[in-house]
Amino acid sequence: MKNKDLLKEISQAHTQGDKKEVLEAEKQVKLLVFEIDEKQYALHAEQIREIVMDVPLFYIPFVPPYIRGIINRHGEPYTVFDLHVFFEKEKLAADTYMILNIPNDQLAVLISTILEIVKVNESDIHPITSTDETDAYFLGSITLQQSEIFILNVTSFLTRLEGDLDSQ
Amino acid sequence: MIHNKVPRASAKTHEFLYFMYNTIETKQEIGFLINKDQVYTGFFLSKPLPVKSPYPCLNTIAEYNNTHVLVFNIDKYVKNMFSLEHRQDIDLALVIDTSFFSVKNKKLMQKITIKGGKHITADFIAVRLGITADIVNLSLTEIKMFPKNNKDKLNKEGFLGCRFPSPQGINYFIDLEKIVFNTLVKPENRL
């Protein structure tokens, strides 16, 4: 092969490699960023069905303190999870609920406010590497405007609730 | 093309006993539904007699049908549990036939009534209400199961489901047998 052709091939090989890297980097996820008190968290957008505000919260007995009660959405009861009680042992004074999209179950999360929806590259999500018990409740974190925002792991909260109810 | 018309089944209904309060702080309308089949009859409590009992909601007996029945104060139980407004319109007792109870609960019932001293029947138990109760006929589709994440726990404790009669209100469908006997066997359930 002549060097001219070889150089051409070398150049093509690099271009294809770049394209592949670009394609992989383009895999993006949509996250909803919200606040609980002054702390920011995120959830994968497809896990959220709707946001509602100012609906009555009804008490239910025999559940852990982080379950604040149930709300009525279209005639169906949704369990309300208060993450502020879960992490800070204090009730959140708020009336905004994120209704989650969970197959065969009904769960809502009490939050202070919705901040924004962001699209991030999957590669920008920092995995959780520590083995701290609290970190099991997060899927990873992103950096947004120099703040680290943890992405909630909904399944882990449901597992914790199941365990707490069984032990009561 | 032949279309087979499947006849639409009419919604099944059932009769419930219904009583309602308001919460103290939020003024929500909180109601309770009891399967009417659990109730044998009712009577006005004239002179309930206190008895020594470690159970705060099960410390009176009443005369009924030439004998005495244990009286479970469901009024006090739900008011304490749900922080409900104190209201006393009447003193009504619902009589529950214990022949429908589970074998385990029937035995426990007999044990408690024997310890009672006076002649107390184990065939019936009275449930004390401080307010008027109505009989309502509801479509079963109106009663919703609790979410999967807490349904089993609530069912075990005698809370079987709920209904939303209005955006500001909720009715809890309760199982009297489970509530009464859970207060007997679990100290943490005694209010």
GROMACS .gro file of C-alpha atoms in nm:
model
  359
    1MET     CA    1   0.000   0.000   0.000
    2LYS     CA    2   0.135   0.341  -0.084
    3ASN     CA    3   0.186   0.587   0.203
    4LYS     CA    4  -0.069   0.822   0.053
    5ASP     CA    5  -0.335   0.554   0.069
    6LEU     CA    6  -0.211   0.440   0.406
    7LEU     CA    7  -0.242   0.791   0.544
    8LYS     CA    8  -0.592   0.808   0.406
    9GLU     CA    9  -0.681   0.486   0.582
   10ILE     CA   10  -0.524   0.606   0.904
   11SER     CA   11  -0.728   0.925   0.887
   12GLN     CA   12  -1.051   0.729   0.823
   13ALA     CA   13  -0.980   0.495   1.111
   14HIS     CA   14  -0.956   0.793   1.349
   15THR     CA   15  -1.274   0.951   1.218
   16GLN     CA   16  -1.475   0.631   1.268
   17GLY     CA   17  -1.338   0.599   1.617
   18ASP     CA   18  -1.446   0.957   1.701
   19LYS     CA   19  -1.793   0.897   1.560
   20LYS     CA   20  -1.830   0.590   1.780
   21GLU     CA   21  -1.724   0.792   2.086
   22VAL     CA   22  -1.965   1.068   2.000
   23LEU     CA   23  -2.252   0.820   1.961
   24GLU     CA   24  -2.180   0.669   2.301
   25ALA     CA   25  -2.151   1.009   2.464
   26GLU     CA   26  -2.484   1.114   2.314
   27LYS     CA   27  -2.673   0.864   2.531
   28GLN     CA   28  -2.860   1.102   2.754
   29VAL     CA   29  -3.100   1.076   3.043
   30LYS     CA   30  -3.366   1.318   3.155
   31LEU     CA   31  -3.374   1.398   3.525
   32LEU     CA   32  -3.619   1.600   3.729
   33VAL     CA   33  -3.440   1.806   3.993
   34PHE     CA   34  -3.635   1.903   4.302
   35GLU     CA   35  -3.584   2.036   4.651
   36ILE     CA   36  -3.665   1.885   4.987
   37ASP     CA   37  -3.617   2.163   5.237
   38GLU     CA   38  -3.294   2.313   5.103
   39LYS     CA   39  -3.144   1.992   4.969
   40GLN     CA   40  -3.160   1.907   4.602
   41TYR     CA   41  -3.229   1.563   4.466
   42ALA     CA   42  -3.314   1.414   4.128
   43LEU     CA   43  -3.528   1.138   3.986
   44HIS     CA   44  -3.535   0.987   3.642
   45ALA     CA   45  -3.812   1.176   3.463
   46GLU     CA   46  -3.989   0.861   3.341
   47GLN     CA   47  -4.044   0.761   3.707
   48ILE     CA   48  -4.272   1.060   3.762
   49ARG     CA   49  -4.635   1.052   3.656
   50GLU     CA   50  -4.753   1.391   3.776
   51ILE     CA   51  -4.701   1.669   4.027
   52VAL     CA   52  -4.989   1.782   4.247
   53MET     CA   53  -5.019   2.052   4.505
   54ASP     CA   54  -5.235   2.137   4.799
   55VAL     CA   55  -5.439   1.816   4.829
   56PRO     CA   56  -5.553   1.678   5.165
   57LEU     CA   57  -5.318   1.434   5.332
   58PHE     CA   58  -5.500   1.162   5.529
   59TYR     CA   59  -5.339   0.986   5.823
   60ILE     CA   60  -5.293   0.610   5.822
   61PRO     CA   61  -5.193   0.419   6.138
   62PHE     CA   62  -4.937   0.144   6.195
   63VAL     CA   63  -4.681   0.272   5.941
   64PRO     CA   64  -4.328   0.413   5.996
   65PRO     CA   65  -4.298   0.788   6.067
   66TYR     CA   66  -4.162   0.862   5.718
   67ILE     CA   67  -4.499   0.757   5.575
   68ARG     CA   68  -4.706   1.070   5.629
   69GLY     CA   69  -5.033   0.922   5.511
   70ILE     CA   70  -5.224   0.885   5.187
   71ILE     CA   71  -5.356   1.124   4.927
   72ASN     CA   72  -5.640   1.082   4.683
   73ARG     CA   73  -5.552   1.087   4.314
   74HIS     CA   74  -5.844   1.020   4.081
   75GLY     CA   75  -6.019   0.819   4.353
   76GLU     CA   76  -5.716   0.600   4.430
   77PRO     CA   77  -5.505   0.612   4.748
   78TYR     CA   78  -5.132   0.694   4.713
   79THR     CA   79  -4.889   0.640   5.002
   80VAL     CA   80  -4.692   0.956   5.081
   81PHE     CA   81  -4.323   0.921   5.158
   82ASP     CA   82  -4.155   1.207   5.348
   83LEU     CA   83  -3.783   1.185   5.271
   84HIS     CA   84  -3.711   1.466   5.517
   85VAL     CA   85  -3.828   1.239   5.798
   86PHE     CA   86  -3.630   0.956   5.646
   87PHE     CA   87  -3.299   1.144   5.634
   88GLU     CA   88  -3.339   1.427   5.888
   89LYS     CA   89  -3.595   1.280   6.133
   90GLU     CA   90  -3.810   1.589   6.085
   91LYS     CA   91  -4.141   1.636   5.906
   92LEU     CA   92  -4.132   1.843   5.588
   93ALA     CA   93  -4.363   2.144   5.592
   94ALA     CA   94  -4.477   2.131   5.230
   95ASP     CA   95  -4.773   2.046   5.014
   96THR     CA   96  -4.629   1.943   4.679
   97TYR     CA   97  -4.641   1.577   4.586
   98MET     CA   98  -4.462   1.390   4.308
   99ILE     CA   99  -4.682   1.100   4.203
  100LEU     CA  100  -4.450   0.822   4.095
  101ASN     CA  101  -4.490   0.589   3.801
  102ILE     CA  102  -4.449   0.248   3.965
  103PRO     CA  103  -4.609  -0.063   3.817
  104ASN     CA  104  -4.872  -0.223   4.047
  105ASP     CA  105  -4.819   0.021   4.331
  106GLN     CA  106  -4.912   0.374   4.430
  107LEU     CA  107  -4.651   0.602   4.584
  108ALA     CA  108  -4.601   0.975   4.610
  109VAL     CA  109  -4.308   1.175   4.746
  110LEU     CA  110  -4.358   1.494   4.946
  111ILE     CA  111  -4.127   1.772   4.822
  112SER     CA  112  -4.071   2.143   4.871
  113THR     CA  113  -4.050   2.246   4.508
  114ILE     CA  114  -3.963   2.139   4.156
  115LEU     CA  115  -3.652   2.309   4.022
  116GLU     CA  116  -3.589   2.197   3.667
  117ILE     CA  117  -3.567   1.917   3.416
  118VAL     CA  118  -3.217   1.849   3.291
  119LYS     CA  119  -3.073   1.628   3.023
  120VAL     CA  120  -2.740   1.483   3.116
  121ASN     CA  121  -2.506   1.244   2.947
  122GLU     CA  122  -2.511   0.905   3.111
  123SER     CA  123  -2.137   0.928   3.141
  124ASP     CA  124  -2.177   1.240   3.359
  125ILE     CA  125  -2.359   1.044   3.629
  126HIS     CA  126  -2.113   0.964   3.905
  127PRO     CA  127  -2.169   0.615   4.042
  128ILE     CA  128  -2.204   0.559   4.415
  129THR     CA  129  -1.894   0.379   4.529
  130SER     CA  130  -1.920   0.403   4.907
  131THR     CA  131  -2.078   0.127   5.111
  132ASP     CA  132  -2.241   0.367   5.355
  133GLU     CA  133  -2.592   0.254   5.446
  134THR     CA  134  -2.749   0.584   5.336
  135ASP     CA  135  -2.584   0.569   4.996
  136ALA     CA  136  -2.787   0.260   4.908
  137TYR     CA  137  -3.079   0.497   4.858
  138PHE     CA  138  -2.913   0.670   4.563
  139LEU     CA  139  -2.839   0.553   4.210
  140GLY     CA  140  -2.565   0.806   4.156
  141SER     CA  141  -2.509   1.179   4.146
  142ILE     CA  142  -2.465   1.462   3.899
  143THR     CA  143  -2.294   1.796   3.929
  144LEU     CA  144  -2.515   2.089   3.845
  145GLN     CA  145  -2.393   2.446   3.886
  146GLN     CA  146  -2.116   2.320   4.113
  147SER     CA  147  -2.360   2.138   4.342
  148GLU     CA  148  -2.373   1.763   4.377
  149ILE     CA  149  -2.724   1.628   4.333
  150PHE     CA  150  -2.808   1.272   4.428
  151ILE     CA  151  -3.040   1.062   4.213
  152LEU     CA  152  -3.291   0.872   4.426
  153ASN     CA  153  -3.326   0.495   4.409
  154VAL     CA  154  -3.702   0.444   4.452
  155THR     CA  155  -3.675   0.065   4.472
  156SER     CA  156  -3.451   0.088   4.778
  157PHE     CA  157  -3.708   0.300   4.963
  158LEU     CA  158  -3.983   0.051   4.887
  159THR     CA  159  -3.760  -0.233   5.008
  160ARG     CA  160  -3.687  -0.044   5.328
  161LEU     CA  161  -4.059   0.019   5.384
  162GLU     CA  162  -4.137  -0.349   5.332
  163GLY     CA  163  -3.872  -0.442   5.588
  164ASP     CA  164  -3.994  -0.187   5.841
  165LEU     CA  165  -4.356  -0.298   5.808
  166ASP     CA  166  -4.261  -0.664   5.846
  167SER     CA  167  -4.065  -0.595   6.162
  168GLN     CA  168  -4.340  -0.394   6.330
  169MET     CA  169  -7.014  -1.031   1.122
  170ILE     CA  170  -7.187  -1.129   1.439
  171HIS     CA  171  -7.104  -0.922   1.745
  172ASN     CA  172  -7.156  -1.107   2.068
  173LYS     CA  173  -7.288  -0.855   2.311
  174VAL     CA  174  -7.159  -0.937   2.654
  175PRO     CA  175  -7.413  -0.811   2.903
  176ARG     CA  176  -7.256  -0.562   3.141
  177ALA     CA  177  -7.289  -0.686   3.497
  178SER     CA  178  -7.449  -0.431   3.723
  179ALA     CA  179  -7.212  -0.304   3.992
  180LYS     CA  180  -7.226  -0.515   4.306
  181THR     CA  181  -7.329  -0.329   4.618
  182HIS     CA  182  -7.318  -0.404   4.988
  183GLU     CA  183  -7.457  -0.253   5.305
  184PHE     CA  184  -7.222  -0.085   5.549
  185LEU     CA  185  -7.262   0.086   5.880
  186TYR     CA  186  -7.117   0.434   5.853
  187PHE     CA  187  -7.017   0.689   6.115
  188MET     CA  188  -6.826   1.014   6.073
  189TYR     CA  189  -6.614   1.267   6.265
  190ASN     CA  190  -6.399   1.572   6.191
  191THR     CA  191  -6.028   1.594   6.272
  192ILE     CA  192  -5.935   1.847   6.539
  193GLU     CA  193  -5.666   2.040   6.350
  194THR     CA  194  -5.737   2.005   5.982
  195LYS     CA  195  -6.118   1.962   5.998
  196GLN     CA  196  -6.104   1.675   5.750
  197GLU     CA  197  -6.409   1.452   5.732
  198ILE     CA  198  -6.307   1.111   5.859
  199GLY     CA  199  -6.560   0.832   5.831
  200PHE     CA  200  -6.559   0.463   5.912
  201LEU     CA  201  -6.734   0.180   5.735
  202ILE     CA  202  -6.819  -0.151   5.900
  203ASN     CA  203  -6.952  -0.450   5.710
  204LYS     CA  204  -7.315  -0.462   5.823
  205ASP     CA  205  -7.297  -0.842   5.825
  206GLN     CA  206  -7.060  -0.814   6.125
  207VAL     CA  207  -7.333  -0.641   6.328
  208TYR     CA  208  -7.604  -0.846   6.496
  209THR     CA  209  -7.809  -0.563   6.642
  210GLY     CA  210  -7.773  -0.235   6.833
  211PHE     CA  211  -7.900  -0.090   7.158
  212PHE     CA  212  -7.867   0.229   7.358
  213LEU     CA  213  -7.622   0.197   7.643
  214SER     CA  214  -7.797   0.307   7.958
  215LYS     CA  215  -7.565   0.223   8.244
  216PRO     CA  216  -7.234   0.074   8.137
  217LEU     CA  217  -7.047  -0.072   8.435
  218PRO     CA  218  -6.673  -0.020   8.472
  219VAL     CA  219  -6.456  -0.329   8.518
  220LYS     CA  220  -6.092  -0.366   8.612
  221SER     CA  221  -5.904  -0.409   8.285
  222PRO     CA  222  -5.557  -0.347   8.144
  223TYR     CA  223  -5.724  -0.260   7.814
  224PRO     CA  224  -5.811   0.112   7.793
  225CYS     CA  225  -6.080   0.061   7.530
  226LEU     CA  226  -6.225  -0.255   7.684
  227ASN     CA  227  -6.302  -0.162   8.043
  228THR     CA  228  -6.679  -0.164   8.069
  229ILE     CA  229  -6.961  -0.415   8.054
  230ALA     CA  230  -7.327  -0.356   7.978
  231GLU     CA  231  -7.652  -0.537   8.034
  232TYR     CA  232  -7.787  -0.701   7.724
  233ASN     CA  233  -8.055  -0.965   7.681
  234ASN     CA  234  -8.054  -1.079   8.047
  235THR     CA  235  -7.678  -1.110   8.057
  236HIS     CA  236  -7.373  -0.885   8.039
  237VAL     CA  237  -7.155  -0.814   7.739
  238LEU     CA  238  -6.806  -0.674   7.718
  239VAL     CA  239  -6.805  -0.326   7.567
  240PHE     CA  240  -6.527  -0.220   7.332
  241ASN     CA  241  -6.509   0.158   7.302
  242ILE     CA  242  -6.447   0.207   6.929
  243ASP     CA  243  -6.537   0.572   6.972
  244LYS     CA  244  -6.241   0.629   7.206
  245TYR     CA  245  -6.017   0.410   6.990
  246VAL     CA  246  -6.066   0.602   6.665
  247LYS     CA  247  -6.073   0.944   6.833
  248ASN     CA  248  -5.733   0.878   6.992
  249MET     CA  249  -5.586   0.723   6.681
  250PHE     CA  250  -5.699   0.988   6.434
  251SER     CA  251  -5.708   1.296   6.664
  252LEU     CA  252  -6.078   1.343   6.610
  253GLU     CA  253  -6.306   1.603   6.761
  254HIS     CA  254  -6.483   1.498   7.072
  255ARG     CA  255  -6.850   1.467   7.008
  256GLN     CA  256  -7.108   1.273   7.203
  257ASP     CA  257  -7.449   1.266   7.039
  258ILE     CA  258  -7.573   0.937   7.175
  259ASP     CA  259  -7.438   0.629   7.350
  260LEU     CA  260  -7.500   0.350   7.108
  261ALA     CA  261  -7.369  -0.006   7.124
  262LEU     CA  262  -7.344  -0.235   6.824
  263VAL     CA  263  -7.371  -0.601   6.915
  264ILE     CA  264  -7.130  -0.832   6.736
  265ASP     CA  265  -7.205  -1.204   6.722
  266THR     CA  266  -6.878  -1.378   6.813
  267SER     CA  267  -6.977  -1.701   6.636
  268PHE     CA  268  -6.831  -1.534   6.328
  269PHE     CA  269  -6.495  -1.483   6.499
  270SER     CA  270  -6.194  -1.699   6.426
  271VAL     CA  271  -6.139  -2.002   6.653
  272LYS     CA  272  -5.838  -1.835   6.814
  273ASN     CA  273  -6.033  -1.519   6.893
  274LYS     CA  274  -6.333  -1.711   7.026
  275LYS     CA  275  -6.105  -1.889   7.275
  276LEU     CA  276  -5.950  -1.559   7.380
  277MET     CA  277  -6.297  -1.413   7.420
  278GLN     CA  278  -6.400  -1.698   7.650
  279LYS     CA  279  -6.084  -1.658   7.857
  280ILE     CA  280  -6.149  -1.286   7.907
  281THR     CA  281  -6.517  -1.324   7.991
  282ILE     CA  282  -6.447  -1.594   8.251
  283LYS     CA  283  -6.202  -1.357   8.423
  284GLY     CA  284  -6.470  -1.087   8.421
  285GLY     CA  285  -6.635  -1.200   8.741
  286LYS     CA  286  -6.996  -1.115   8.663
  287HIS     CA  287  -7.184  -1.333   8.426
  288ILE     CA  288  -7.045  -1.206   8.098
  289THR     CA  289  -7.138  -1.379   7.778
  290ALA     CA  290  -6.873  -1.479   7.526
  291ASP     CA  291  -7.140  -1.512   7.255
  292PHE     CA  292  -7.158  -1.141   7.193
  293ILE     CA  293  -6.942  -0.831   7.229
  294ALA     CA  294  -7.068  -0.475   7.220
  295VAL     CA  295  -6.891  -0.196   7.036
  296ARG     CA  296  -6.957   0.149   7.177
  297LEU     CA  297  -7.026   0.442   6.943
  298GLY     CA  298  -7.074   0.797   7.064
  299ILE     CA  299  -7.238   0.923   6.749
  300THR     CA  300  -7.516   0.824   6.515
  301ALA     CA  301  -7.443   0.558   6.260
  302ASP     CA  302  -7.620   0.523   5.928
  303ILE     CA  303  -7.668   0.225   5.705
  304VAL     CA  304  -7.537   0.297   5.356
  305ASN     CA  305  -7.553   0.087   5.043
  306LEU     CA  306  -7.230   0.127   4.849
  307SER     CA  307  -7.104   0.000   4.519
  308LEU     CA  308  -6.802  -0.225   4.587
  309THR     CA  309  -6.606  -0.034   4.325
  310GLU     CA  310  -6.611   0.266   4.559
  311ILE     CA  311  -6.402   0.081   4.816
  312LYS     CA  312  -6.033   0.093   4.725
  313MET     CA  313  -5.761  -0.138   4.846
  314PHE     CA  314  -5.468   0.033   5.015
  315PRO     CA  315  -5.152   0.058   4.801
  316LYS     CA  316  -4.948  -0.261   4.770
  317ASN     CA  317  -4.664  -0.102   4.973
  318ASN     CA  318  -4.870  -0.102   5.295
  319LYS     CA  319  -5.183  -0.304   5.222
  320ASP     CA  320  -5.082  -0.623   5.406
  321LYS     CA  321  -4.981  -0.440   5.723
  322LEU     CA  322  -5.295  -0.229   5.735
  323ASN     CA  323  -5.517  -0.530   5.664
  324LYS     CA  324  -5.357  -0.722   5.953
  325GLU     CA  325  -5.437  -0.429   6.180
  326GLY     CA  326  -5.802  -0.423   6.076
  327PHE     CA  327  -5.790  -0.146   5.814
  328LEU     CA  328  -5.912  -0.315   5.500
  329GLY     CA  329  -5.952  -0.032   5.252
  330CYS     CA  330  -6.073   0.320   5.199
  331ARG     CA  331  -6.317   0.531   5.007
  332PHE     CA  332  -6.305   0.895   4.905
  333PRO     CA  333  -6.658   1.032   4.929
  334SER     CA  334  -6.532   1.383   4.848
  335PRO     CA  335  -6.195   1.554   4.782
  336GLN     CA  336  -6.182   1.660   5.150
  337GLY     CA  337  -6.288   1.335   5.306
  338ILE     CA  338  -6.197   0.972   5.352
  339ASN     CA  339  -6.377   0.668   5.487
  340TYR     CA  340  -6.177   0.380   5.636
  341PHE     CA  341  -6.327   0.035   5.591
  342ILE     CA  342  -6.251  -0.145   5.918
  343ASP     CA  343  -6.273  -0.499   6.050
  344LEU     CA  344  -6.405  -0.485   6.405
  345GLU     CA  345  -6.286  -0.831   6.501
  346LYS     CA  346  -5.924  -0.753   6.406
  347ILE     CA  347  -5.926  -0.413   6.575
  348VAL     CA  348  -6.076  -0.546   6.899
  349PHE     CA  349  -5.847  -0.845   6.927
  350ASN     CA  350  -5.534  -0.658   6.824
  351THR     CA  351  -5.591  -0.424   7.119
  352LEU     CA  352  -5.615  -0.732   7.342
  353VAL     CA  353  -5.302  -0.907   7.223
  354LYS     CA  354  -5.071  -0.618   7.130
  355PRO     CA  355  -4.984  -0.363   7.400
  356GLU     CA  356  -4.873  -0.115   7.132
  357ASN     CA  357  -5.226  -0.117   6.987
  358ARG     CA  358  -5.387  -0.007   7.312
  359LEU     CA  359  -5.481   0.360   7.291
   0.00000   0.00000   0.00000
